[in-house]
Amino acid sequence: MTVLARTAEVTRRYGDVLALDRVSLDIRAGELVGLLGPNGAGKSTLINLFTGLRRPTSGTVELLGGSPQDPVMRRDIGVTPQETGLPEALRVGEVVDFVSAHFPNRSDRAELLDRFGLRDLVRRQIGGLSGGQKRRLAVALAFAGRPKMVFLDEPTTGLDVEGRRALWDGIRAFHDDGGTILLTSHYLEEIEALAQRVVVVGHGRVLADDTVPAIRDMVGVRRVTLSADTLPELPGVLGSERADGRVHLLTADPDRLVVELVRSGAPFSGLEIRPTTLEEAFLTITARENAHV
Ligand code: ADP
């Protein structure tokens, strides 16, 4: 399958901050890929490299078989950054026409507005739109030039349930027509609704690259915390640490772990079971994998 966007061993620094650390990633034609990770993981940096807004410190970035810096390549992509400013006095229809006019290949205006639930707002001035409506328009504009590939950075930020649905429908319609999409989110639920493939990033590195169900299994990790002097070997422990006089165990099956703990007869107190954050789950699992190499 054709690769539309590729990074090879890409590192990006901002001064002392290592935003991306040797990231190699291929996005193939027709894929809808979700880039998942907590704030500061490096998602926006990766989008900015793919769309030519930033250059890597080292490594290479390819877009549509060429350089993201080449305007010819950029003409075939659509982008919605995290924040967009639209002129308040213009009407929705005018903004769509203005943006479309920059592209040799334009989307049908009525279809675009329909796909993103904007048809009834076509004569409304931007200044009179709600935050959610503005966001929907900003995302719709990424599709104005009939792009081969679209990059959406946190597309549904600030949207209510209905707005999110409308946006998801528009994104799906593009994908059903064969379009390729890379979108970021820090919610697995959001990515699950759209993508088949999930790339998890944390601290500038790719921590996992897999299907939605596989990632869901990985992040179903729980933290079991208790006080105990010594513990027997327990089943299904993915990672463990002692901190502040407490023992923390990470497991995908806390029920079984607790049953075995009680069975072992080892004295313990103050048992707590909590969900882990996405980042914690992945960093623990990767740290463990690395330890076995
Ligand atoms: P995400 O989109 O996953 O929240 P970012 O790519 O925005 O992550 O940021 C990755 C890291 O790079 C963070 O530590 C962030 O503070 C840092 N960073 C991003 N942009 C800049 C910048 N322009 N100058 C300095 N540091 C930056």
Coordinates of C-alpha atoms and ligand atoms in Angstrom, one line a residue:
M1 CA 0.0 0.0 0.0
T2 CA 1.2 3.5 -0.8
V3 CA 2.7 5.4 2.1
L4 CA 1.3 9.0 2.2
A5 CA 3.2 10.3 5.2
R6 CA 6.3 8.9 6.8
T7 CA 8.7 9.9 9.5
A8 CA 12.0 8.0 9.8
E9 CA 14.0 8.2 13.0
V10 CA 12.6 11.7 13.6
T11 CA 13.8 13.7 16.6
R12 CA 12.6 17.2 17.4
R13 CA 14.0 19.4 20.1
Y14 CA 12.8 22.8 21.4
G15 CA 15.9 24.0 23.2
D16 CA 16.3 21.5 26.0
V17 CA 12.9 19.9 25.5
L18 CA 12.9 16.7 23.6
A19 CA 9.5 16.8 22.0
L20 CA 10.0 13.8 19.7
D21 CA 12.5 11.0 20.2
R22 CA 13.4 8.9 17.1
V23 CA 9.9 8.4 15.8
S24 CA 9.4 6.2 12.8
L25 CA 5.8 6.1 11.5
D26 CA 4.1 5.3 8.2
I27 CA 0.6 6.4 7.4
R28 CA -0.8 4.4 4.4
A29 CA -3.4 5.5 1.8
G30 CA -6.9 5.0 3.1
E31 CA -6.0 4.7 6.7
L32 CA -7.7 6.5 9.5
V33 CA -5.1 6.7 12.3
G34 CA -5.6 8.0 15.8
L35 CA -2.6 9.5 17.5
L36 CA -3.3 9.0 21.2
G37 CA -1.3 10.5 24.1
P38 CA -1.5 12.8 27.1
N39 CA -0.7 16.5 26.9
G40 CA 2.9 17.2 26.1
A41 CA 3.4 13.8 24.5
G42 CA 4.5 15.3 21.1
K43 CA 1.3 14.9 19.1
S44 CA 1.1 18.5 17.8
T45 CA 4.8 18.5 17.0
L46 CA 4.4 15.4 14.9
I47 CA 1.4 17.0 13.0
N48 CA 3.5 20.2 12.5
L49 CA 6.3 18.2 11.1
F50 CA 4.0 16.3 8.7
T51 CA 2.4 19.5 7.5
G52 CA 5.6 21.3 7.0
L53 CA 5.1 23.9 9.8
R54 CA 8.2 22.7 11.6
R55 CA 11.4 20.8 10.5
P56 CA 12.9 17.9 12.4
T57 CA 16.1 18.4 14.4
S58 CA 17.2 15.1 12.8
G59 CA 15.7 12.3 10.8
T60 CA 13.4 12.6 7.7
V61 CA 9.8 13.5 7.1
E62 CA 8.0 12.6 3.8
L63 CA 4.6 13.8 2.7
L64 CA 3.0 12.3 -0.4
G65 CA 6.3 11.0 -1.5
G66 CA 8.0 14.4 -1.3
S67 CA 8.9 17.0 1.2
P68 CA 6.3 18.6 3.5
Q69 CA 8.1 21.9 2.7
D70 CA 7.0 21.7 -0.9
P71 CA 3.9 23.7 -1.6
V72 CA 2.9 21.2 -4.3
M73 CA 2.6 18.5 -1.7
R74 CA 0.8 20.8 0.8
R75 CA -1.9 21.5 -1.8
D76 CA -3.0 17.9 -1.5
I77 CA -3.4 17.9 2.3
G78 CA -5.9 19.5 4.7
V79 CA -5.1 20.7 8.2
T80 CA -7.0 21.8 11.2
P81 CA -4.6 23.0 13.9
Q82 CA -5.6 23.1 17.6
E83 CA -6.5 26.8 17.4
T84 CA -7.8 28.6 14.4
G85 CA -8.8 32.3 14.1
L86 CA -11.5 33.1 11.5
P87 CA -12.5 36.6 10.5
E88 CA -15.5 37.6 12.6
A89 CA -17.3 39.7 10.0
L90 CA -17.3 37.0 7.2
R91 CA -20.2 34.7 6.7
V92 CA -19.8 30.9 6.9
G93 CA -20.4 30.5 3.1
E94 CA -17.9 33.3 2.4
V95 CA -15.2 31.6 4.4
V96 CA -15.7 28.3 2.7
D97 CA -15.5 30.0 -0.7
F98 CA -12.4 32.0 0.3
V99 CA -10.5 28.9 1.5
S100 CA -11.7 26.7 -1.4
A101 CA -10.5 29.3 -3.9
H102 CA -6.9 28.5 -2.9
F103 CA -7.2 25.0 -4.3
P104 CA -7.3 23.7 -7.8
N105 CA -9.6 20.9 -6.8
R106 CA -12.5 22.1 -4.7
S107 CA -15.0 20.2 -2.7
D108 CA -18.6 20.8 -3.5
R109 CA -19.7 23.6 -1.2
A110 CA -23.2 22.2 -0.4
E111 CA -21.9 18.7 0.2
L112 CA -19.1 20.1 2.5
L113 CA -21.6 22.1 4.5
D114 CA -24.0 19.2 4.7
R115 CA -21.3 16.7 5.8
F116 CA -20.3 18.9 8.8
G117 CA -23.9 20.0 9.7
L118 CA -23.3 23.6 8.7
R119 CA -25.9 24.0 6.0
D120 CA -28.3 26.1 8.1
L121 CA -25.4 28.4 9.1
V122 CA -24.3 29.3 5.7
R123 CA -25.4 33.0 6.0
R124 CA -24.3 33.4 9.6
Q125 CA -21.4 35.7 10.4
I126 CA -18.4 33.9 12.1
G127 CA -18.8 36.4 15.1
G128 CA -22.3 35.0 15.7
L129 CA -21.3 31.3 15.8
S130 CA -20.9 29.4 19.1
G131 CA -17.5 28.0 19.9
G132 CA -18.6 24.5 18.8
Q133 CA -19.9 25.8 15.5
K134 CA -16.7 27.6 14.8
R135 CA -14.7 24.5 15.6
R136 CA -16.9 22.4 13.1
L137 CA -16.3 25.0 10.4
A138 CA -12.5 25.0 11.1
V139 CA -12.5 21.2 10.7
A140 CA -14.7 21.3 7.6
L141 CA -12.2 23.8 6.0
A142 CA -9.5 21.1 6.1
F143 CA -11.6 19.2 3.5
A144 CA -12.3 22.2 1.2
G145 CA -9.5 21.4 -1.3
R146 CA -10.4 17.7 -1.9
P147 CA -7.3 16.6 0.0
K148 CA -5.7 13.2 -0.3
M149 CA -4.8 13.4 3.4
V150 CA -6.1 15.3 6.3
F151 CA -4.4 16.2 9.7
L152 CA -6.7 17.1 12.5
D153 CA -5.3 18.1 15.9
E154 CA -7.8 17.5 18.6
P155 CA -10.7 18.1 16.3
T156 CA -13.6 17.8 18.8
T157 CA -12.2 20.0 21.5
G158 CA -14.9 22.2 23.0
L159 CA -17.8 20.4 21.1
D160 CA -20.9 19.1 22.7
V161 CA -22.2 15.6 22.0
E162 CA -24.2 16.7 19.0
G163 CA -21.4 18.7 17.5
R164 CA -19.0 15.9 18.0
R165 CA -21.4 13.5 16.2
A166 CA -21.7 15.9 13.2
L167 CA -17.9 16.1 13.1
W168 CA -17.4 12.4 13.3
D169 CA -19.9 11.9 10.5
G170 CA -18.0 14.3 8.3
I171 CA -14.7 12.7 9.0
R172 CA -16.2 9.2 8.4
A173 CA -17.7 10.3 5.0
F174 CA -14.3 11.4 3.8
H175 CA -12.7 8.2 5.0
D176 CA -15.5 6.1 3.3
D177 CA -14.6 7.8 0.0
G178 CA -11.0 6.6 0.4
G179 CA -9.5 9.6 2.2
T180 CA -6.6 9.2 4.6
I181 CA -6.7 10.9 8.0
L182 CA -4.4 11.4 11.0
L183 CA -6.1 12.8 14.0
T184 CA -4.9 13.4 17.6
S185 CA -6.8 13.0 20.8
H186 CA -6.1 12.3 24.4
Y187 CA -9.2 10.2 24.8
L188 CA -9.2 6.6 23.6
E189 CA -13.0 6.8 23.4
E190 CA -12.7 9.5 20.7
I191 CA -10.2 7.5 18.7
E192 CA -12.2 4.3 19.1
A193 CA -15.3 6.0 17.5
L194 CA -13.3 6.7 14.3
A195 CA -10.0 4.9 13.9
Q196 CA -9.0 1.3 13.3
R197 CA -5.3 2.0 14.0
V198 CA -4.1 3.7 17.2
V199 CA -0.6 5.0 17.6
V200 CA 0.1 5.8 21.3
V201 CA 2.8 8.4 22.0
G202 CA 4.2 9.4 25.4
H203 CA 7.3 11.5 26.1
G204 CA 8.0 11.9 22.5
R205 CA 8.1 8.2 21.7
V206 CA 5.8 5.7 20.0
L207 CA 4.7 3.4 22.8
A208 CA 2.3 1.3 20.9
D209 CA 0.9 1.0 17.4
D210 CA -2.0 -1.4 17.1
T211 CA -5.7 -2.0 16.5
V212 CA -8.3 -0.3 18.8
P213 CA -9.2 -3.6 20.6
A214 CA -5.5 -4.4 21.2
I215 CA -4.9 -0.9 22.7
R216 CA -8.0 -1.2 24.8
D217 CA -6.7 -4.4 26.4
M218 CA -3.4 -2.7 27.1
V219 CA -4.9 0.3 28.8
G220 CA -7.3 -1.6 30.9
V221 CA -4.5 -1.7 33.5
R222 CA -5.4 -1.1 37.2
R223 CA -3.2 0.1 40.0
V224 CA -3.5 -2.0 43.2
T225 CA -2.1 -0.3 46.1
L226 CA -1.6 -1.7 49.6
S227 CA 0.7 -1.7 52.6
A228 CA 2.7 -4.9 53.3
D229 CA 6.1 -5.8 54.4
T230 CA 6.6 -8.7 52.1
L231 CA 4.5 -10.1 49.3
P232 CA 4.4 -13.5 47.6
E233 CA 4.7 -13.9 43.9
L234 CA 1.4 -12.7 42.5
P235 CA -0.2 -13.5 39.1
G236 CA -0.5 -11.0 36.3
V237 CA 1.7 -8.2 37.8
L238 CA 2.8 -6.0 34.9
G239 CA 4.8 -3.6 37.0
S240 CA 5.5 -2.9 40.7
E241 CA 7.1 -0.2 42.8
R242 CA 7.4 0.8 46.5
A243 CA 6.7 4.4 47.2
D244 CA 5.9 6.3 50.5
G245 CA 5.7 3.0 52.4
R246 CA 3.1 1.6 50.0
V247 CA 3.3 -1.1 47.4
H248 CA 1.9 -0.3 44.0
L249 CA 1.1 -3.2 41.6
L250 CA -0.1 -2.8 38.0
T251 CA -2.3 -5.5 36.6
A252 CA -5.0 -6.0 33.9
D253 CA -6.8 -8.5 36.2
P254 CA -7.1 -6.9 39.7
D255 CA -9.8 -9.4 40.9
R256 CA -7.5 -12.4 40.4
L257 CA -4.6 -10.6 42.0
V258 CA -6.6 -9.8 45.1
V259 CA -8.0 -13.4 45.3
E260 CA -4.4 -14.7 45.2
L261 CA -3.2 -12.2 47.6
V262 CA -5.8 -13.2 50.2
R263 CA -5.2 -16.9 49.5
S264 CA -1.5 -16.5 50.2
G265 CA -2.2 -15.4 53.7
A266 CA 0.3 -12.6 53.6
P267 CA -0.7 -9.8 55.9
F268 CA -1.6 -6.5 54.2
S269 CA -3.8 -3.4 54.8
G270 CA -5.2 -0.4 53.1
L271 CA -6.1 -2.1 49.8
E272 CA -7.0 0.3 47.0
I273 CA -7.8 -0.4 43.3
R274 CA -7.7 2.5 40.9
P275 CA -7.6 3.0 37.1
T276 CA -4.3 4.1 35.8
T277 CA -3.8 7.0 33.4
L278 CA -3.1 6.1 29.8
E279 CA 0.4 7.3 30.1
E280 CA 1.1 5.4 33.3
A281 CA -0.3 2.2 31.7
F282 CA 1.9 2.5 28.7
L283 CA 5.1 3.6 30.4
T284 CA 4.8 0.8 32.9
I285 CA 4.3 -1.8 30.2
T286 CA 7.1 -0.5 28.0
A287 CA 9.5 -0.2 30.9
R288 CA 8.8 -3.8 31.7
E289 CA 9.3 -4.9 28.1
N290 CA 12.6 -3.1 28.0
A291 CA 13.7 -4.6 31.2
H292 CA 13.4 -8.1 29.7
V293 CA 15.4 -7.3 26.5
Ligands
ADP1 P1 1.0 17.4 22.6 O1 0.4 17.9 21.3 O2 1.0 15.9 22.6 O3 0.3 18.0 23.8 P2 3.3 18.9 21.9 O4 3.8 18.4 20.6 O5 2.5 20.2 21.8 O6 2.5 17.8 22.6 O7 4.5 19.2 22.9 C1 5.6 18.2 23.1 C2 6.6 18.9 24.0 O8 7.3 19.9 23.4 C3 6.0 19.5 25.3 O9 7.0 19.3 26.3 C4 5.9 20.9 24.9 O10 6.0 21.8 26.1 C5 7.1 21.1 24.0 N1 6.9 22.2 23.0 C6 6.0 22.2 22.0 N2 6.1 23.3 21.2 C7 7.1 24.0 21.8 C8 7.7 25.3 21.4 N3 7.3 26.0 20.4 N4 8.7 25.7 22.2 C9 9.1 25.0 23.3 N5 8.6 23.8 23.6 C10 7.6 23.3 22.9

